[in-house]
GROMACS .gro file of C-alpha atoms in nm:
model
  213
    1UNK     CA    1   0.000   0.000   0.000
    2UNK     CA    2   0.316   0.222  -0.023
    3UNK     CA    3   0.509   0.239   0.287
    4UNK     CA    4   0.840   0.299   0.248
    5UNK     CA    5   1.144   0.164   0.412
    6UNK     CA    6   1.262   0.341   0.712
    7UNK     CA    7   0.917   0.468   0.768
    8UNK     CA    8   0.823   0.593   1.097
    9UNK     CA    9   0.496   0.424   1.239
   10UNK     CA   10   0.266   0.419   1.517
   11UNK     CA   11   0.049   0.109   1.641
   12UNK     CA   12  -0.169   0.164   1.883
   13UNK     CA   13  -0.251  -0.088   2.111
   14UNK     CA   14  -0.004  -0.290   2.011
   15UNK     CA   15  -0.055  -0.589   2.252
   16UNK     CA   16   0.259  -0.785   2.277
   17UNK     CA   17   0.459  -0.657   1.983
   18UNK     CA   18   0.367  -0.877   1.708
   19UNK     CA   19   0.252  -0.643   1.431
   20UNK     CA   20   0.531  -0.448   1.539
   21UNK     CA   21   0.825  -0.600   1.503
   22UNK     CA   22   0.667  -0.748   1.168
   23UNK     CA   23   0.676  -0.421   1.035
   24UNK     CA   24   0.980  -0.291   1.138
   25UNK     CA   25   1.131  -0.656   0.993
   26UNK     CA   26   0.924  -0.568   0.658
   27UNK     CA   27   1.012  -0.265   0.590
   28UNK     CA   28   1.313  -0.169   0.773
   29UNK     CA   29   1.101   0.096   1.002
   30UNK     CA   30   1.099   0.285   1.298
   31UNK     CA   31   0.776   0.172   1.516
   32UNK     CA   32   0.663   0.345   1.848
   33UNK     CA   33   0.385   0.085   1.992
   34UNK     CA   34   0.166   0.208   2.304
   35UNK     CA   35  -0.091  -0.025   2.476
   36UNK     CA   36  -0.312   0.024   2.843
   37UNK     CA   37  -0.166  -0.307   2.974
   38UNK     CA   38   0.165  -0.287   3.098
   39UNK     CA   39   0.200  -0.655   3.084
   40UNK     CA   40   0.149  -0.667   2.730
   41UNK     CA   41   0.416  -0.381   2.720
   42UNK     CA   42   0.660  -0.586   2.892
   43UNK     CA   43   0.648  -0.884   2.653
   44UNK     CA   44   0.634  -0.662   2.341
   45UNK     CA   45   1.019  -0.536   2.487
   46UNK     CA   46   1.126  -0.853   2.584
   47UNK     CA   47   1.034  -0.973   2.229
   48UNK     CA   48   1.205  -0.668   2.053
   49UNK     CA   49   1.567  -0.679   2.247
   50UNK     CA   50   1.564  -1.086   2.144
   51UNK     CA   51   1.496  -0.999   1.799
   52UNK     CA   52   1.756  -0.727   1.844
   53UNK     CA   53   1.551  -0.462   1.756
   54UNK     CA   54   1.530  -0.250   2.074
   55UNK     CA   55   1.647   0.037   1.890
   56UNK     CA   56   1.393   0.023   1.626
   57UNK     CA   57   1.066  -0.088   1.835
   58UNK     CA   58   0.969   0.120   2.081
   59UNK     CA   59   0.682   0.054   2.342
   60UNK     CA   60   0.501   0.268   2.607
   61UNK     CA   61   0.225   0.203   2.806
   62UNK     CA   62  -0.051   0.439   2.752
   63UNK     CA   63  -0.395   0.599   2.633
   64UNK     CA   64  -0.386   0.555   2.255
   65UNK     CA   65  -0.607   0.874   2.288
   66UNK     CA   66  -0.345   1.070   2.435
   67UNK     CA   67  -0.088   0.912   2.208
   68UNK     CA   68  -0.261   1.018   1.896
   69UNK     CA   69  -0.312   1.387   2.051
   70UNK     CA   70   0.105   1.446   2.063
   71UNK     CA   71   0.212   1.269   1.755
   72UNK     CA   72   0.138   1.564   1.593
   73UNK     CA   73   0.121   1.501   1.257
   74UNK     CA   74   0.497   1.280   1.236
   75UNK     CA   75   0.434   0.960   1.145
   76UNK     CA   76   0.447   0.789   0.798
   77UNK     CA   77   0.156   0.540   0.922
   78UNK     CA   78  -0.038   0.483   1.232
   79UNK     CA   79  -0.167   0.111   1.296
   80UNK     CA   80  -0.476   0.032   1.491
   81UNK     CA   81  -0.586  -0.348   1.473
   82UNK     CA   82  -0.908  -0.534   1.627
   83UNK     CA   83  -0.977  -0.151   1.834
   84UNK     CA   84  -1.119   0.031   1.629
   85UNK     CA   85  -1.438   0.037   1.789
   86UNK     CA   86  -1.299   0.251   2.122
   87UNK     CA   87  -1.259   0.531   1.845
   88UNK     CA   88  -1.620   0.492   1.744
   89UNK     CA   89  -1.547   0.218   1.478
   90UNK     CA   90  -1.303   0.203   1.144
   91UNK     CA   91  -1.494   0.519   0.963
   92UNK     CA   92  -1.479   0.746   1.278
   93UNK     CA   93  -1.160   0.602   1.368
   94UNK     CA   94  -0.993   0.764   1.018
   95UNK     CA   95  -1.101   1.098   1.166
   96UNK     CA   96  -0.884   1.079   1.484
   97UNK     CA   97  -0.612   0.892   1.349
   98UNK     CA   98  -0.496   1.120   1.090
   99UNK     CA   99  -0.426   1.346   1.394
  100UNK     CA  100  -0.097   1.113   1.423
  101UNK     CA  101   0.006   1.117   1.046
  102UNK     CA  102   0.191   1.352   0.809
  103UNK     CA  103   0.007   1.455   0.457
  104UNK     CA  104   0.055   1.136   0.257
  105UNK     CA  105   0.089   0.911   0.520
  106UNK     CA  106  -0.138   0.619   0.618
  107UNK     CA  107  -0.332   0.470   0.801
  108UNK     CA  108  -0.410   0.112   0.857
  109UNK     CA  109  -0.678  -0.045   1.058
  110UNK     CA  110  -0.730  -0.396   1.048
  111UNK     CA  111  -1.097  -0.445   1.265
  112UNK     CA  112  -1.470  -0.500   1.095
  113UNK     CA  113  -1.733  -0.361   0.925
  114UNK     CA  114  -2.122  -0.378   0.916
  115UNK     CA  115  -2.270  -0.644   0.652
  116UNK     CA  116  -2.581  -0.649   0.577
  117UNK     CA  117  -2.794  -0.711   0.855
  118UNK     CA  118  -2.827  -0.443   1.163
  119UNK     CA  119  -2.531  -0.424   1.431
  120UNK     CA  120  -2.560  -0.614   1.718
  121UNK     CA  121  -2.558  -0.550   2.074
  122UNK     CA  122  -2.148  -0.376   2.162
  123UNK     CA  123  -2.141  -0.286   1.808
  124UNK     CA  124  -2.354   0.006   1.751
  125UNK     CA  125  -2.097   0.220   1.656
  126UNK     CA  126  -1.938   0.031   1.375
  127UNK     CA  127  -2.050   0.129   1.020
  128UNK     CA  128  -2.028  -0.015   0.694
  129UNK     CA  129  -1.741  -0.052   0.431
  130UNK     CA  130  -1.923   0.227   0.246
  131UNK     CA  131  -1.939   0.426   0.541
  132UNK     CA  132  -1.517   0.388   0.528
  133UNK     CA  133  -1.521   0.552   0.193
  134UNK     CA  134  -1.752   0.797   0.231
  135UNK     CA  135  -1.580   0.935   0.555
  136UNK     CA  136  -1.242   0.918   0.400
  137UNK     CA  137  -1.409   1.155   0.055
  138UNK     CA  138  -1.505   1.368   0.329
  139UNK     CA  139  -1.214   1.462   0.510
  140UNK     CA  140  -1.023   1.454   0.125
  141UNK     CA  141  -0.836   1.145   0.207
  142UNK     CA  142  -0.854   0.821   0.000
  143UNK     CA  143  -0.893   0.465   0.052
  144UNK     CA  144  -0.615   0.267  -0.139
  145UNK     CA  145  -0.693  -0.085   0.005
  146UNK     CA  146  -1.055  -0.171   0.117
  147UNK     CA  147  -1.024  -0.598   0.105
  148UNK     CA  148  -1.342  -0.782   0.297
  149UNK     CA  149  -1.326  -1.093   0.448
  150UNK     CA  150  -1.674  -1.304   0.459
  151UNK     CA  151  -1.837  -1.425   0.797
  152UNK     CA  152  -1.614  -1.766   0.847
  153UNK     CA  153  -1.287  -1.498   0.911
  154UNK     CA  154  -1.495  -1.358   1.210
  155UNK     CA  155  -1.661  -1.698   1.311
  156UNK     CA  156  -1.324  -1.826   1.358
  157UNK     CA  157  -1.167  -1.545   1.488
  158UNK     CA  158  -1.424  -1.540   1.788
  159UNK     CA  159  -1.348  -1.906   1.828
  160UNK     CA  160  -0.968  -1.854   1.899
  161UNK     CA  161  -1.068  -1.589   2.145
  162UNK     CA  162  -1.337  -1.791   2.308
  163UNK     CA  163  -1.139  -2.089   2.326
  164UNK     CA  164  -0.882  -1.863   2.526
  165UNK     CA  165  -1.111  -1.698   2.746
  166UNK     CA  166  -1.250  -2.010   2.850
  167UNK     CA  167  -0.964  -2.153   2.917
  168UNK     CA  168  -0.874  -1.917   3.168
  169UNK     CA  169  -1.175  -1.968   3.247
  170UNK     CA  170  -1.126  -2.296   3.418
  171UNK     CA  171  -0.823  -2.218   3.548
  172UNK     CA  172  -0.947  -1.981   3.789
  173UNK     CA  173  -1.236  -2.166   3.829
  174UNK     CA  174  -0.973  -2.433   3.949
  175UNK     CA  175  -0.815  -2.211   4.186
  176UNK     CA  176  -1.138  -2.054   4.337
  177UNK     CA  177  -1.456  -2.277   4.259
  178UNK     CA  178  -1.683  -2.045   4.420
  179UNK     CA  179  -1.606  -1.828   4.073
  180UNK     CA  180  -1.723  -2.094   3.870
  181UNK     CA  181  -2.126  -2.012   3.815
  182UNK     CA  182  -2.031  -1.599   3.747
  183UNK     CA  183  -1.749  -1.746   3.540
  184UNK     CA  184  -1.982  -1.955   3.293
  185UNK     CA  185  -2.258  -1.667   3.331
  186UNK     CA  186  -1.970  -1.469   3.166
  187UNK     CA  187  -1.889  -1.744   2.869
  188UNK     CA  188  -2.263  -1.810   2.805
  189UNK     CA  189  -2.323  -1.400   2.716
  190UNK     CA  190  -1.953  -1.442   2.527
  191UNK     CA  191  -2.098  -1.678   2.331
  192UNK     CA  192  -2.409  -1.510   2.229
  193UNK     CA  193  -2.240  -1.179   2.150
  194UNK     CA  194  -1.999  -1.392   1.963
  195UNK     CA  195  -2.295  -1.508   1.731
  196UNK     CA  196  -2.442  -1.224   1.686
  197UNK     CA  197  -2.103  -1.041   1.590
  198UNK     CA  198  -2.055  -1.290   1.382
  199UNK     CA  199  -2.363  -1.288   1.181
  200UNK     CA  200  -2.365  -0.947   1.110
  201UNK     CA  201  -1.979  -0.850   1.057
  202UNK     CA  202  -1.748  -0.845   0.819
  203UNK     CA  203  -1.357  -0.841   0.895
  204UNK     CA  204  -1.164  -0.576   0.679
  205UNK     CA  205  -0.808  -0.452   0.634
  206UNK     CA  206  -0.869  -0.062   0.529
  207UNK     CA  207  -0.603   0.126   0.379
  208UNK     CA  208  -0.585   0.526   0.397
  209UNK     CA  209  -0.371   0.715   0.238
  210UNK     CA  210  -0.387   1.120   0.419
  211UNK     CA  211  -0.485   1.366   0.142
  212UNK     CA  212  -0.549   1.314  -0.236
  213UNK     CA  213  -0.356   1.115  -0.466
   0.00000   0.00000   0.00000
């Protein structure tokens, strides 16, 4: 989608490094990550200095809010994956997140997008893939990469997260049985919101670039 090598980049919440260091692999880049969970931050370093790339992958812990607010502008890309939804979903997100990037940059978010039914119940917020384009028209950016998955990519995307929240699950269930009936409570109404996010979203890798071509 056109980013260079040595780029600069932002990811925000970048969980444990992953897309990080993939980039900064990829394309040779500099990559600031910044996540709420300190743990997360933690492993993300761990895993840079054993790749040897301390220098080049950075990580904070943080507000992505906050983060976005004093990038002012300097990045070559800004990376938001599976979170778009705290900035009001993938075509609201576009607004805020060009905040963090320089005319021509881009941004990449990597999340969901409405179907063709209504949106269920925690995502009320999200809009549709032509909702992406026509907030990008708006604020004269463009979309360069728009690619849809079908229903299966979030069907089975819930199922690796389910399968690891339940696991958990039982083991602190294990540790403290009187959890146990709040604990599968909590799976049964994962698995419902599971089906019905399933059923009515698409997944989606959207590609922005900042301004006109």
């Amino acid at each position: 989608a056109g980013l260079r090598d040595g780029a600069s980049v932002l990811d925000l919440g970048c969980g444990k490094g992953h897309v990080a260091l993939a980039i900064a692999t990829a394309f040779a880049a500099s990559v600031d990550g910044v996540d709420a969970v300190p743990e997360f931050v933690e492993v993300a370093r761990g895993r840079a200095a054993a790749a040897g790339r301390s220098e080049s992958c950075r990580f904070e812990t943080g507000d992505l809010r906050v983060a976005i607010e004093s990038a002012a502008r300097r990045y070559d890309a800004v990376v938001l994956v599976a979170i778009s939804g705290v900035l009001g979903g993938p075509h609201r997100a576009i607004e805020v997140l060009r905040r963090a990037v320089r005319e021509g940059g881009l941004i990449l978010i990597e999340d969901a997008v409405l179907g063709a039914t209504a949106a269920p119940h925690g995502y009320e917020d999200y809009g549709s893939a032509a909702d992406v384009e026509e907030a990008a028209a708006r604020l004269g950016d463009t979309v360069v990469l728009a690619k849809l998955g079908d229903d299966d990519d979030v069907h089975d995307a819930n199922a690796r997260d389910y399968r690891h929240i339940a696991h958990r699950a039982d083991e602190l269930a294990t540790r403290d049985p009187s959890l146990r009936p709040a604990l599968d409570a909590y799976l049964a109404s994962q698995r419902a919101e599971d089906h019905a996010a399933g059923s009515a979203l698409v997944s989606a890798t959207i590609v922005v670039r900042v301004g006109r071509d």
